[in-house]
Amino acid sequence: MTTFPPGSPPTVAVVGGSLAGLFAAAGAATAGPRVTVLDRDELTADTLAHPGVPQGRQPHVYLLRGLRAAEELLPGVLDELRAAGAVDLETGRLATLSEQGWLPIRDSDMVGLSMSRPLFERVVRRRVLALPGVTLLAGRPVTGLRRPGGPDRPWRVVTAAGEIAADIVVDASGRASRLPAWLPALGVGAPATEEVDARIGYAAREFTGGPELHELSGILVGATPESGRGGLALPIEDGHWVVLASGSGDRRPPRDVDGFMDSLRAERDPALVRFAERARPVDDVLIYRRNGNRRHRYDRCRNWPAGLLAVGDSFVSFNPIYGQGITVAALDALVLRDALAAAAGRPIDRRATRRVMRRLARVAGLPWAIATGADLRQPTSSGHQNRAQRMTSAWVRELNRQAVHGSERAHLAVQRLAHLIGSPAGLVHPALLAGVTRGRIGRRHPAATRPDGLDLLDLIEDPAPGAGPTDRPAATGTGDHPDRADRSAAGLVPAPQGS
């Protein structure tokens, strides 16, 4: 059993200082414990990009549920993000080519924020480090955990600069977590691990001076099992945009500029390549291919030790195209906050720890089902859908078809689920069932047409000779904005295409 010295508040050591670790620190500190955040990178409150987040320049999708959770953990943070340059993004005005066709453009109250990952992380880090009782130990890679005997602190977090004592350890070190390798020394058998990998790769490039899209907030071309390609263009701070190309298997986009543009050119619609051709690049192309879904079943370990927790990608990681990782990390922090508040400084024994781990597993359950269900449809996937997944996917495709043909209810139901603010039960509302039946036996409304704002891209004259992005020397990304080479797009997308 974990015991605290009389009159001393419990201490929490958080391994990892990126967003999952920062959210965990915010949740823990709110509940009362003193928190130490350890990160291998040399971080300060003002750090933007850093090596520990190699995916930092890739587009990051901030789902509405995740933004609401961040606001709950750090009240006022969304306004601070806007003040720092984050862009309001109306999801109903995102030009979206789904597997079934173009979704209608309509006003919506589902408005989120679009920004680079480094900007988001910096604002959150500043807020968290300003909380009472939170300390950041930067440049402190963790090399192990141990549990010495005796009545004092039950955990020792091992670093090259010495050990940190803690009552509770939270592993938030991401996909590269060393926790599976440390467990045997703690007397914990290897947990089961589940993986689904569709071999999807991404390439992204940041642009400025892009063409006006008028009423559109961005562009999303969904991948299908047949096309194997997709992409998006989203605005971020400083008037910049990030354009992403995605592909599965041998269609994964390469790092070179010509290959990146060819990948955009090969998509089902030319909107993204037209946009990129008419904008000015500010950095090089960056690729990212560690995109499989993986979950360690720590929640099923019977001999799981007291006071050890795992959150974010350390526990469950997702294909980032669905934007779920940061949202799940924020929801994990709320679970941690509530568990520590309920403990009220009392010991956290093995049973209580396992209870928290099961709650964290439930948080990831729906996002896992959405991401793996969609990825298993891809011919390049490492597995196949089961019968329930096939039926669910077929129903979601039918609802998307209803949305393409004008059903606002179907469009909203699928979007709410994708943003994790709805439930699967919302997909089988009687009105949706009735709408599908009418569409099957009666006359459908005409399908939505390609948004006018995209047609305008085709009317813009080609750039002057020598001004196109492939005719310039590759930008280094240093310039007058040293963080520019490490930015990423962030925004909100509708339901996963091909789910």
CSV table of C-alpha atoms in Angstrom, one decimal:
chain,number,residue,atom,x,y,z
A,1,MET,CA,0.0,0.0,0.0
A,2,THR,CA,1.1,3.5,-0.8
A,3,THR,CA,1.7,5.7,2.4
A,4,PHE,CA,2.3,9.4,2.7
A,5,PRO,CA,4.4,11.0,5.4
A,6,PRO,CA,2.0,12.7,8.0
A,7,GLY,CA,1.1,16.2,6.9
A,8,SER,CA,2.8,15.9,3.5
A,9,PRO,CA,0.7,16.1,0.3
A,10,PRO,CA,1.2,13.3,-2.1
A,11,THR,CA,3.7,13.8,-5.0
A,12,VAL,CA,3.2,12.8,-8.6
A,13,ALA,CA,6.0,12.3,-11.1
A,14,VAL,CA,5.0,12.7,-14.7
A,15,VAL,CA,7.3,11.1,-17.3
A,16,GLY,CA,7.1,13.2,-20.5
A,17,GLY,CA,6.5,16.9,-20.9
A,18,SER,CA,4.5,17.1,-24.2
A,19,LEU,CA,0.8,17.5,-24.3
A,20,ALA,CA,-0.2,14.2,-22.6
A,21,GLY,CA,2.2,15.0,-19.7
A,22,LEU,CA,1.2,18.6,-19.5
A,23,PHE,CA,-2.5,17.7,-19.3
A,24,ALA,CA,-1.8,15.0,-16.7
A,25,ALA,CA,0.2,17.5,-14.6
A,26,ALA,CA,-2.7,20.0,-14.8
A,27,GLY,CA,-5.2,17.3,-13.7
A,28,ALA,CA,-3.0,16.1,-10.9
A,29,ALA,CA,-2.2,19.6,-9.6
A,30,THR,CA,-5.8,20.6,-9.6
A,31,ALA,CA,-6.5,17.7,-7.2
A,32,GLY,CA,-3.9,18.9,-4.8
A,33,PRO,CA,-0.7,16.8,-5.2
A,34,ARG,CA,2.7,18.4,-5.9
A,35,VAL,CA,3.8,17.5,-9.5
A,36,THR,CA,7.2,17.1,-11.1
A,37,VAL,CA,7.3,16.8,-14.9
A,38,LEU,CA,10.4,15.2,-16.3
A,39,ASP,CA,11.3,15.5,-20.0
A,40,ARG,CA,14.4,14.5,-22.0
A,41,ASP,CA,14.3,17.7,-24.0
A,42,GLU,CA,15.6,21.1,-22.9
A,43,LEU,CA,12.2,22.7,-22.5
A,44,THR,CA,11.3,26.2,-21.2
A,45,ALA,CA,7.9,27.8,-20.9
A,46,ASP,CA,8.5,29.4,-24.3
A,47,THR,CA,9.8,26.4,-26.2
A,48,LEU,CA,8.0,25.8,-29.5
A,49,ALA,CA,9.2,22.7,-31.5
A,50,HIS,CA,11.4,20.1,-29.8
A,51,PRO,CA,12.9,16.8,-30.7
A,52,GLY,CA,10.7,14.8,-28.4
A,53,VAL,CA,7.7,15.5,-30.7
A,54,PRO,CA,9.0,14.4,-34.2
A,55,GLN,CA,5.5,14.6,-35.5
A,56,GLY,CA,5.2,18.3,-34.6
A,57,ARG,CA,5.0,19.6,-38.1
A,58,GLN,CA,2.3,17.1,-39.2
A,59,PRO,CA,-1.3,18.4,-39.2
A,60,HIS,CA,-2.8,17.9,-35.8
A,61,VAL,CA,-6.6,17.6,-35.6
A,62,TYR,CA,-8.1,19.1,-32.4
A,63,LEU,CA,-11.5,17.5,-31.9
A,64,LEU,CA,-14.2,19.5,-30.2
A,65,ARG,CA,-14.3,17.1,-27.2
A,66,GLY,CA,-10.5,17.6,-26.7
A,67,LEU,CA,-10.8,21.3,-26.8
A,68,ARG,CA,-13.6,21.3,-24.3
A,69,ALA,CA,-11.5,19.0,-22.0
A,70,ALA,CA,-8.5,21.3,-22.3
A,71,GLU,CA,-10.7,24.3,-21.3
A,72,GLU,CA,-12.0,22.3,-18.3
A,73,LEU,CA,-8.5,21.5,-17.2
A,74,LEU,CA,-7.2,25.0,-17.8
A,75,PRO,CA,-10.0,27.5,-17.8
A,76,GLY,CA,-9.5,30.3,-20.3
A,77,VAL,CA,-6.9,28.4,-22.4
A,78,LEU,CA,-9.0,28.6,-25.6
A,79,ASP,CA,-9.1,32.4,-25.5
A,80,GLU,CA,-5.3,32.4,-24.8
A,81,LEU,CA,-4.8,30.2,-27.9
A,82,ARG,CA,-6.9,32.7,-30.0
A,83,ALA,CA,-4.8,35.6,-28.7
A,84,ALA,CA,-1.6,33.7,-29.7
A,85,GLY,CA,-2.9,33.3,-33.2
A,86,ALA,CA,-5.1,30.2,-33.4
A,87,VAL,CA,-7.7,30.4,-36.1
A,88,ASP,CA,-11.5,29.8,-35.5
A,89,LEU,CA,-12.4,26.9,-37.9
A,90,GLU,CA,-16.0,26.2,-38.8
A,91,THR,CA,-16.3,22.5,-39.6
A,92,GLY,CA,-19.5,23.0,-41.6
A,93,ARG,CA,-17.5,25.1,-44.1
A,94,LEU,CA,-14.7,22.6,-44.6
A,95,ALA,CA,-14.8,21.5,-48.3
A,96,THR,CA,-15.0,17.8,-47.7
A,97,LEU,CA,-14.9,15.1,-50.4
A,98,SER,CA,-16.1,11.9,-48.6
A,99,GLU,CA,-16.1,8.5,-50.1
A,100,GLN,CA,-19.7,9.1,-51.2
A,101,GLY,CA,-19.2,12.6,-52.6
A,102,TRP,CA,-19.0,16.2,-51.6
A,103,LEU,CA,-20.6,17.2,-48.4
A,104,PRO,CA,-22.8,20.3,-48.5
A,105,ILE,CA,-21.4,23.5,-47.2
A,106,ARG,CA,-23.5,24.9,-44.4
A,107,ASP,CA,-23.2,27.1,-41.3
A,108,SER,CA,-22.6,25.1,-38.1
A,109,ASP,CA,-22.2,25.7,-34.4
A,110,MET,CA,-19.4,23.2,-34.4
A,111,VAL,CA,-16.5,25.7,-34.4
A,112,GLY,CA,-13.1,24.8,-33.2
A,113,LEU,CA,-9.5,26.1,-33.4
A,114,SER,CA,-6.8,25.5,-36.0
A,115,MET,CA,-3.2,26.1,-35.1
A,116,SER,CA,0.2,24.5,-35.2
A,117,ARG,CA,1.1,21.9,-32.6
A,118,PRO,CA,4.0,23.9,-31.2
A,119,LEU,CA,1.8,26.9,-30.6
A,120,PHE,CA,-0.8,24.8,-28.8
A,121,GLU,CA,1.9,23.1,-26.7
A,122,ARG,CA,3.6,26.3,-25.7
A,123,VAL,CA,0.4,28.0,-24.5
A,124,VAL,CA,-0.6,24.9,-22.5
A,125,ARG,CA,3.0,24.5,-21.0
A,126,ARG,CA,2.9,28.1,-19.9
A,127,ARG,CA,-0.4,27.6,-18.2
A,128,VAL,CA,0.6,24.4,-16.5
A,129,LEU,CA,3.9,25.6,-15.2
A,130,ALA,CA,2.1,28.6,-13.6
A,131,LEU,CA,0.0,26.2,-11.5
A,132,PRO,CA,0.9,26.0,-7.8
A,133,GLY,CA,3.0,22.9,-7.0
A,134,VAL,CA,4.1,22.1,-10.6
A,135,THR,CA,7.8,21.8,-11.4
A,136,LEU,CA,9.5,21.0,-14.7
A,137,LEU,CA,12.8,19.2,-14.8
A,138,ALA,CA,13.9,19.6,-18.4
A,139,GLY,CA,16.8,17.7,-20.0
A,140,ARG,CA,16.1,14.8,-17.6
A,141,PRO,CA,15.6,11.5,-19.6
A,142,VAL,CA,14.1,8.8,-17.4
A,143,THR,CA,16.0,5.5,-17.6
A,144,GLY,CA,14.0,3.3,-15.2
A,145,LEU,CA,11.6,2.9,-12.3
A,146,ARG,CA,12.2,1.1,-9.0
A,147,ARG,CA,10.4,0.4,-5.8
A,148,PRO,CA,12.7,0.4,-2.8
A,149,GLY,CA,11.6,-1.1,0.5
A,150,GLY,CA,10.9,0.9,3.6
A,151,PRO,CA,8.2,3.3,4.8
A,152,ASP,CA,9.2,6.2,2.7
A,153,ARG,CA,8.2,7.1,-0.9
A,154,PRO,CA,7.3,3.9,-2.8
A,155,TRP,CA,8.6,5.0,-6.2
A,156,ARG,CA,12.0,6.1,-7.5
A,157,VAL,CA,12.1,7.6,-10.9
A,158,VAL,CA,15.7,6.9,-12.2
A,159,THR,CA,17.5,9.6,-14.2
A,160,ALA,CA,21.2,10.2,-15.0
A,161,ALA,CA,21.2,13.1,-12.6
A,162,GLY,CA,19.7,11.2,-9.7
A,163,GLU,CA,16.5,9.7,-8.6
A,164,ILE,CA,13.1,11.4,-8.0
A,165,ALA,CA,10.9,10.2,-5.2
A,166,ALA,CA,7.2,10.0,-5.9
A,167,ASP,CA,4.0,8.5,-4.5
A,168,ILE,CA,2.5,8.2,-8.0
A,169,VAL,CA,4.2,7.8,-11.4
A,170,VAL,CA,2.4,8.7,-14.6
A,171,ASP,CA,4.0,7.5,-17.8
A,172,ALA,CA,3.1,10.1,-20.5
A,173,SER,CA,6.2,9.5,-22.7
A,174,GLY,CA,4.3,8.6,-25.8
A,175,ARG,CA,4.8,6.0,-28.5
A,176,ALA,CA,8.5,5.7,-27.5
A,177,SER,CA,7.5,4.7,-23.9
A,178,ARG,CA,10.0,2.4,-22.2
A,179,LEU,CA,7.4,1.1,-19.7
A,180,PRO,CA,7.0,-2.3,-21.3
A,181,ALA,CA,10.8,-2.9,-20.9
A,182,TRP,CA,10.7,-1.7,-17.2
A,183,LEU,CA,7.8,-3.9,-16.1
A,184,PRO,CA,9.7,-7.2,-15.7
A,185,ALA,CA,12.0,-5.6,-13.1
A,186,LEU,CA,8.8,-4.5,-11.2
A,187,GLY,CA,7.5,-8.0,-11.1
A,188,VAL,CA,4.8,-7.4,-13.8
A,189,GLY,CA,4.4,-9.9,-16.6
A,190,ALA,CA,4.3,-8.7,-20.2
A,191,PRO,CA,0.9,-7.3,-21.0
A,192,ALA,CA,-1.0,-8.2,-24.2
A,193,THR,CA,-0.5,-5.7,-27.0
A,194,GLU,CA,-3.0,-5.1,-29.8
A,195,GLU,CA,-2.0,-3.5,-33.1
A,196,VAL,CA,-3.7,-2.4,-36.3
A,197,ASP,CA,-1.4,-0.9,-39.0
A,198,ALA,CA,-2.7,0.1,-42.4
A,199,ARG,CA,0.8,1.3,-43.5
A,200,ILE,CA,-0.4,4.8,-44.0
A,201,GLY,CA,2.2,7.6,-44.5
A,202,TYR,CA,1.9,11.4,-44.5
A,203,ALA,CA,3.9,14.2,-46.0
A,204,ALA,CA,3.3,17.8,-45.1
A,205,ARG,CA,4.5,21.2,-46.2
A,206,GLU,CA,3.8,24.7,-44.9
A,207,PHE,CA,2.7,27.5,-47.3
A,208,THR,CA,1.9,31.2,-47.2
A,209,GLY,CA,0.3,33.5,-49.7
A,210,GLY,CA,-2.3,30.9,-50.7
A,211,PRO,CA,-5.3,31.7,-52.9
A,212,GLU,CA,-8.5,33.0,-51.3
A,213,LEU,CA,-11.0,30.2,-50.6
A,214,HIS,CA,-13.8,32.7,-49.9
A,215,GLU,CA,-16.5,31.0,-47.8
A,216,LEU,CA,-14.5,27.8,-47.2
A,217,SER,CA,-12.5,27.1,-44.0
A,218,GLY,CA,-10.2,24.5,-45.5
A,219,ILE,CA,-10.1,21.5,-47.8
A,220,LEU,CA,-10.3,17.7,-47.0
A,221,VAL,CA,-10.0,15.0,-49.6
A,222,GLY,CA,-10.9,11.7,-47.9
A,223,ALA,CA,-9.0,8.5,-48.8
A,224,THR,CA,-10.9,5.4,-49.9
A,225,PRO,CA,-9.8,1.8,-50.0
A,226,GLU,CA,-9.7,2.1,-53.8
A,227,SER,CA,-7.8,5.4,-54.1
A,228,GLY,CA,-5.5,4.8,-51.2
A,229,ARG,CA,-4.8,8.6,-51.2
A,230,GLY,CA,-6.1,11.6,-49.3
A,231,GLY,CA,-5.1,15.0,-48.0
A,232,LEU,CA,-6.1,18.3,-46.5
A,233,ALA,CA,-5.2,22.0,-46.3
A,234,LEU,CA,-5.8,23.9,-43.1
A,235,PRO,CA,-5.0,27.4,-41.9
A,236,ILE,CA,-2.8,28.0,-39.0
A,237,GLU,CA,-1.4,31.1,-37.3
A,238,ASP,CA,0.3,34.0,-39.1
A,239,GLY,CA,-1.8,33.5,-42.2
A,240,HIS,CA,0.0,30.3,-43.0
A,241,TRP,CA,-1.5,27.0,-44.2
A,242,VAL,CA,-0.3,23.4,-44.0
A,243,VAL,CA,-1.0,21.0,-46.9
A,244,LEU,CA,-0.9,17.3,-46.2
A,245,ALA,CA,-0.8,14.3,-48.6
A,246,SER,CA,-1.5,10.8,-47.3
A,247,GLY,CA,-1.2,7.4,-48.9
A,248,SER,CA,-1.2,3.8,-47.9
A,249,GLY,CA,1.3,1.1,-48.8
A,250,ASP,CA,3.3,1.9,-51.9
A,251,ARG,CA,1.2,5.1,-52.4
A,252,ARG,CA,2.8,6.7,-49.3
A,253,PRO,CA,4.1,10.2,-50.3
A,254,PRO,CA,7.9,10.7,-50.5
A,255,ARG,CA,9.9,13.5,-48.9
A,256,ASP,CA,11.0,15.2,-52.1
A,257,VAL,CA,9.0,18.2,-53.4
A,258,ASP,CA,8.2,16.7,-56.9
A,259,GLY,CA,7.0,13.5,-55.3
A,260,PHE,CA,4.9,15.4,-52.8
A,261,MET,CA,3.2,17.4,-55.6
A,262,ASP,CA,2.7,14.2,-57.6
A,263,SER,CA,0.9,12.6,-54.6
A,264,LEU,CA,-1.4,15.6,-54.4
A,265,ARG,CA,-1.9,15.5,-58.2
A,266,ALA,CA,-2.9,11.8,-58.0
A,267,GLU,CA,-5.8,12.4,-55.5
A,268,ARG,CA,-9.4,12.1,-56.5
A,269,ASP,CA,-9.8,15.8,-56.8
A,270,PRO,CA,-7.2,18.4,-57.9
A,271,ALA,CA,-8.2,21.0,-55.2
A,272,LEU,CA,-5.1,20.4,-53.0
A,273,VAL,CA,-2.6,20.4,-55.7
A,274,ARG,CA,-4.1,23.6,-57.2
A,275,PHE,CA,-3.9,25.3,-53.8
A,276,ALA,CA,-0.3,24.2,-53.3
A,277,GLU,CA,0.7,25.3,-56.8
A,278,ARG,CA,-0.6,28.8,-56.2
A,279,ALA,CA,0.9,29.3,-52.7
A,280,ARG,CA,4.5,30.0,-51.6
A,281,PRO,CA,6.3,27.2,-49.5
A,282,VAL,CA,8.1,28.3,-46.4
A,283,ASP,CA,9.8,25.0,-45.5
A,284,ASP,CA,10.7,21.6,-46.8
A,285,VAL,CA,8.5,18.5,-47.1
A,286,LEU,CA,8.4,16.4,-43.9
A,287,ILE,CA,7.2,12.8,-43.8
A,288,TYR,CA,5.9,10.8,-40.9
A,289,ARG,CA,5.2,7.0,-41.0
A,290,ARG,CA,4.7,5.8,-37.4
A,291,ASN,CA,1.0,5.8,-37.8
A,292,GLY,CA,-0.2,2.4,-36.6
A,293,ASN,CA,-2.8,1.9,-33.8
A,294,ARG,CA,-1.5,0.2,-30.7
A,295,ARG,CA,-2.8,-0.4,-27.2
A,296,HIS,CA,-1.0,-2.1,-24.3
A,297,ARG,CA,-3.6,-3.9,-22.1
A,298,TYR,CA,-2.2,-2.7,-18.9
A,299,ASP,CA,-5.7,-2.5,-17.6
A,300,ARG,CA,-5.8,-6.4,-17.7
A,301,CYS,CA,-2.6,-7.0,-15.7
A,302,ARG,CA,-3.7,-8.6,-12.4
A,303,ASN,CA,-0.4,-7.8,-10.7
A,304,TRP,CA,-0.3,-4.2,-11.7
A,305,PRO,CA,1.6,-2.2,-9.0
A,306,ALA,CA,0.0,0.5,-6.9
A,307,GLY,CA,0.6,4.1,-7.9
A,308,LEU,CA,1.7,3.4,-11.5
A,309,LEU,CA,-0.4,4.9,-14.4
A,310,ALA,CA,-0.1,5.3,-18.1
A,311,VAL,CA,-1.8,7.9,-20.2
A,312,GLY,CA,-2.0,9.1,-23.8
A,313,ASP,CA,0.1,7.3,-26.4
A,314,SER,CA,2.0,5.4,-23.7
A,315,PHE,CA,-1.2,3.5,-23.1
A,316,VAL,CA,-3.1,3.7,-26.4
A,317,SER,CA,-1.9,5.3,-29.6
A,318,PHE,CA,-3.9,5.9,-32.7
A,319,ASN,CA,-3.5,6.6,-36.4
A,320,PRO,CA,-3.2,10.4,-36.1
A,321,ILE,CA,-5.3,11.1,-39.2
A,322,TYR,CA,-8.4,10.9,-37.0
A,323,GLY,CA,-7.2,13.5,-34.5
A,324,GLN,CA,-7.9,11.4,-31.4
A,325,GLY,CA,-4.6,11.2,-29.6
A,326,ILE,CA,-4.6,14.7,-28.0
A,327,THR,CA,-8.3,14.5,-27.1
A,328,VAL,CA,-7.8,11.1,-25.4
A,329,ALA,CA,-4.8,12.6,-23.5
A,330,ALA,CA,-6.9,15.5,-22.2
A,331,LEU,CA,-9.7,13.1,-21.2
A,332,ASP,CA,-7.2,10.9,-19.4
A,333,ALA,CA,-6.1,13.9,-17.4
A,334,LEU,CA,-9.7,14.5,-16.3
A,335,VAL,CA,-9.9,10.8,-15.1
A,336,LEU,CA,-6.6,11.4,-13.2
A,337,ARG,CA,-7.9,14.6,-11.6
A,338,ASP,CA,-11.1,13.0,-10.5
A,339,ALA,CA,-9.3,9.9,-9.1
A,340,LEU,CA,-6.8,12.0,-7.1
A,341,ALA,CA,-9.5,14.3,-5.8
A,342,ALA,CA,-11.6,11.4,-4.6
A,343,ALA,CA,-8.5,9.9,-2.8
A,344,ALA,CA,-8.2,13.2,-0.9
A,345,GLY,CA,-4.6,12.4,0.1
A,346,ARG,CA,-5.4,8.9,1.2
A,347,PRO,CA,-3.2,5.9,0.1
A,348,ILE,CA,-3.7,4.7,-3.5
A,349,ASP,CA,-3.5,0.9,-3.2
A,350,ARG,CA,-3.3,-1.7,-6.0
A,351,ARG,CA,-7.0,-2.0,-6.3
A,352,ALA,CA,-7.6,1.7,-6.7
A,353,THR,CA,-4.8,1.9,-9.2
A,354,ARG,CA,-6.3,-0.9,-11.3
A,355,ARG,CA,-9.7,0.9,-11.1
A,356,VAL,CA,-8.1,4.0,-12.6
A,357,MET,CA,-6.4,2.0,-15.3
A,358,ARG,CA,-9.7,0.5,-16.3
A,359,ARG,CA,-11.3,3.9,-16.5
A,360,LEU,CA,-8.5,5.1,-18.8
A,361,ALA,CA,-9.0,2.1,-21.0
A,362,ARG,CA,-12.7,3.0,-21.3
A,363,VAL,CA,-11.8,6.5,-22.4
A,364,ALA,CA,-9.9,5.1,-25.3
A,365,GLY,CA,-12.4,2.4,-26.2
A,366,LEU,CA,-14.6,4.4,-28.6
A,367,PRO,CA,-11.7,6.2,-30.4
A,368,TRP,CA,-9.9,2.8,-30.8
A,369,ALA,CA,-13.1,1.4,-32.4
A,370,ILE,CA,-13.4,4.3,-34.8
A,371,ALA,CA,-9.7,4.3,-35.8
A,372,THR,CA,-9.2,0.6,-36.1
A,373,GLY,CA,-12.5,0.0,-37.8
A,374,ALA,CA,-11.6,2.5,-40.5
A,375,ASP,CA,-8.0,1.3,-40.9
A,376,LEU,CA,-9.0,-2.3,-41.2
A,377,ARG,CA,-11.0,-1.4,-44.4
A,378,GLN,CA,-7.7,-0.5,-46.1
A,379,PRO,CA,-6.2,-3.3,-48.4
A,380,THR,CA,-2.8,-2.5,-46.8
A,381,SER,CA,-4.0,-3.2,-43.2
A,382,SER,CA,-2.5,-5.8,-41.0
A,383,GLY,CA,-5.9,-7.3,-40.3
A,384,HIS,CA,-9.5,-7.5,-41.4
A,385,GLN,CA,-12.8,-6.2,-40.0
A,386,ASN,CA,-15.0,-8.5,-38.1
A,387,ARG,CA,-18.7,-8.8,-38.8
A,388,ALA,CA,-19.7,-6.1,-36.3
A,389,GLN,CA,-17.1,-3.7,-37.8
A,390,ARG,CA,-18.3,-4.4,-41.3
A,391,MET,CA,-21.9,-3.7,-40.4
A,392,THR,CA,-20.9,-0.5,-38.5
A,393,SER,CA,-18.8,0.7,-41.5
A,394,ALA,CA,-21.6,0.0,-43.9
A,395,TRP,CA,-24.0,2.0,-41.8
A,396,VAL,CA,-21.7,5.0,-41.5
A,397,ARG,CA,-21.1,5.0,-45.2
A,398,GLU,CA,-24.9,5.0,-45.7
A,399,LEU,CA,-25.2,8.0,-43.3
A,400,ASN,CA,-22.5,9.8,-45.2
A,401,ARG,CA,-24.4,9.1,-48.4
A,402,GLN,CA,-27.5,10.6,-46.8
A,403,ALA,CA,-25.4,13.7,-45.8
A,404,VAL,CA,-24.1,14.1,-49.4
A,405,HIS,CA,-27.8,14.1,-50.5
A,406,GLY,CA,-28.7,16.9,-48.1
A,407,SER,CA,-29.5,15.2,-44.7
A,408,GLU,CA,-28.3,17.7,-42.1
A,409,ARG,CA,-29.3,15.2,-39.3
A,410,ALA,CA,-27.1,12.4,-40.8
A,411,HIS,CA,-24.2,14.9,-41.3
A,412,LEU,CA,-24.4,16.1,-37.8
A,413,ALA,CA,-24.7,12.6,-36.2
A,414,VAL,CA,-21.5,11.4,-38.0
A,415,GLN,CA,-19.6,14.6,-37.2
A,416,ARG,CA,-20.5,14.5,-33.6
A,417,LEU,CA,-19.3,10.9,-33.2
A,418,ALA,CA,-16.0,11.8,-35.0
A,419,HIS,CA,-15.5,14.7,-32.6
A,420,LEU,CA,-16.3,12.3,-29.7
A,421,ILE,CA,-19.1,14.5,-28.5
A,422,GLY,CA,-21.7,12.0,-29.6
A,423,SER,CA,-22.2,8.3,-29.0
A,424,PRO,CA,-22.7,5.3,-31.3
A,425,ALA,CA,-26.4,5.3,-30.2
A,426,GLY,CA,-26.8,8.7,-32.0
A,427,LEU,CA,-26.1,6.9,-35.3
A,428,VAL,CA,-29.3,4.8,-34.9
A,429,HIS,CA,-31.8,7.5,-34.0
A,430,PRO,CA,-35.3,6.7,-35.3
A,431,ALA,CA,-35.2,9.8,-37.6
A,432,LEU,CA,-32.0,8.6,-39.2
A,433,LEU,CA,-33.5,5.1,-39.8
A,434,ALA,CA,-36.6,6.7,-41.3
A,435,GLY,CA,-34.4,8.9,-43.5
A,436,VAL,CA,-32.4,6.0,-44.8
A,437,THR,CA,-35.6,4.0,-45.5
A,438,ARG,CA,-37.1,6.9,-47.5
A,439,GLY,CA,-33.9,7.3,-49.4
A,440,ARG,CA,-33.9,3.6,-50.3
A,441,ILE,CA,-37.5,3.4,-51.5
A,442,GLY,CA,-38.2,6.9,-52.6
A,443,ARG,CA,-36.5,9.8,-54.4
A,444,ARG,CA,-33.3,11.2,-53.0
A,445,HIS,CA,-32.4,14.9,-53.0
A,446,PRO,CA,-29.7,15.7,-55.5
A,447,ALA,CA,-26.2,15.2,-54.3
A,448,ALA,CA,-24.2,18.2,-53.3
A,449,THR,CA,-21.9,19.7,-56.0
A,450,ARG,CA,-18.3,20.6,-55.7
A,451,PRO,CA,-18.0,23.8,-53.6
A,452,ASP,CA,-17.7,27.0,-55.7
A,453,GLY,CA,-14.7,28.1,-53.8
A,454,LEU,CA,-12.7,25.2,-55.2
A,455,ASP,CA,-13.9,25.9,-58.7
A,456,LEU,CA,-12.3,29.3,-58.4
A,457,LEU,CA,-8.9,27.7,-57.8
A,458,ASP,CA,-9.2,26.3,-61.4
A,459,LEU,CA,-9.8,29.8,-62.8
A,460,ILE,CA,-6.7,31.4,-61.2
A,461,GLU,CA,-3.9,31.8,-63.7
A,462,ASP,CA,-0.8,29.7,-63.2
A,463,PRO,CA,2.0,31.4,-61.3
A,464,ALA,CA,4.5,33.3,-63.3
A,465,PRO,CA,7.4,31.2,-64.7
A,466,GLY,CA,10.0,30.6,-62.0
A,467,ALA,CA,7.5,31.4,-59.2
A,468,GLY,CA,6.1,28.0,-58.6
A,469,PRO,CA,7.0,26.1,-55.5
A,470,THR,CA,9.0,23.5,-57.4
A,471,ASP,CA,11.0,26.2,-59.2
A,472,ARG,CA,12.4,27.7,-56.0
A,473,PRO,CA,15.3,26.5,-54.0
A,474,ALA,CA,14.0,24.5,-51.1
A,475,ALA,CA,13.4,26.6,-48.1
A,476,THR,CA,15.3,25.9,-44.9
A,477,GLY,CA,12.6,27.0,-42.6
A,478,THR,CA,14.9,29.2,-40.6
A,479,GLY,CA,14.2,32.7,-41.9
A,480,ASP,CA,12.7,35.2,-39.5
A,481,HIS,CA,10.6,32.6,-37.7
A,482,PRO,CA,12.9,30.0,-36.2
A,483,ASP,CA,10.0,27.8,-35.3
A,484,ARG,CA,8.5,27.7,-38.8
A,485,ALA,CA,10.2,24.5,-39.8
A,486,ASP,CA,8.6,22.6,-36.9
A,487,ARG,CA,5.0,23.8,-37.2
A,488,SER,CA,2.0,21.6,-37.9
A,489,ALA,CA,-1.5,22.2,-39.0
A,490,ALA,CA,-4.3,21.6,-36.6
A,491,GLY,CA,-8.0,21.7,-37.1
A,492,LEU,CA,-11.2,19.8,-37.1
A,493,VAL,CA,-12.3,17.2,-39.6
A,494,PRO,CA,-15.6,15.4,-40.1
A,495,ALA,CA,-16.0,11.7,-39.7
A,496,PRO,CA,-13.2,9.5,-40.8
A,497,GLN,CA,-13.6,8.8,-44.5
A,498,GLY,CA,-13.9,5.2,-45.4
A,499,SER,CA,-15.0,4.2,-41.9
